[in-house]
Amino acid sequence: MASGHYRLETKIIGRRVKGVGKSMSMVAKAAYRSGQSLHDERADKTFNYRPRAQEVVYSEIMSPQNAPGWLKEPSPDVQAGTRKQRDMREQLWNTVEVVEKRKDSQLAREFVASLPRGLNREQQIELVRGWCDSEFTSKGLVVDLAVHKSKNGLNPHAHILCPLRPI
């Protein structure tokens, strides 16, 4: 019996939505992926995706060794939805919104990766955290990681958001 297919999607998230002419909010994207309520300072709007929280089984802000103190979590055992993680996520993406000034700015890379169903949840998280560390945080990039379960349990996957610039 097949255990599923591997999938890795990647894209650049820009401030402008192609073909629509509307402005995109990275804070809104991060709130949706993490199932949290985050306030976008640039738009002066709060994006509340807490009703989606049951799909999010794990979330974490992973930062490189040279990251400023506000991007450091005191404990490596981060629980999804903690206040500290929410505050870090909100500050991270609001900072990106301020730093990238152009109306056509590219704000982040997004990766969506399927996770092997043959692994238990802890193993899936360990796998994706290891990949994020190897590919991003070890190179000076911050990672906003959210692991989702699907409604039917057949599509465990991770959403990885990375600002385009190193810290």
Tab-separated table of C-alpha atoms in Angstrom, residues 3 13 18-19 21 24 46 55 59 82 92-94 102 104 106 111 116 118 120 122 134-135 155 160 166:
chain	number	residue	atom	x	y	z
A	3	SER	CA	2.138	5.744	1.982
A	13	ILE	CA	5.455	36.090	-1.479
A	18	LYS	CA	-0.754	39.417	-9.121
A	19	GLY	CA	-3.732	40.269	-11.266
A	21	GLY	CA	-3.703	44.904	-7.606
A	24	MET	CA	-0.618	41.428	0.561
A	46	THR	CA	-5.880	42.344	13.259
A	55	GLU	CA	-5.377	22.156	12.241
A	59	SER	CA	4.390	26.116	15.384
A	82	THR	CA	2.450	30.134	23.171
A	92	LEU	CA	9.030	39.403	12.951
A	93	TRP	CA	6.497	39.952	10.178
A	94	ASN	CA	5.729	43.546	11.186
A	102	ARG	CA	8.584	49.265	-1.968
A	104	ASP	CA	6.182	45.718	-5.103
A	106	GLN	CA	9.252	40.617	-2.178
A	111	PHE	CA	7.646	26.306	1.332
A	116	PRO	CA	5.655	11.149	5.796
A	118	GLY	CA	4.711	6.591	8.407
A	120	ASN	CA	4.598	9.801	14.244
A	122	GLU	CA	7.152	13.996	16.974
A	134	SER	CA	20.090	22.741	7.700
A	135	GLU	CA	18.701	24.886	4.896
A	155	ASN	CA	-2.105	15.002	4.504
A	160	ILE	CA	7.675	27.286	6.239
A	166	PRO	CA	19.185	37.261	6.801
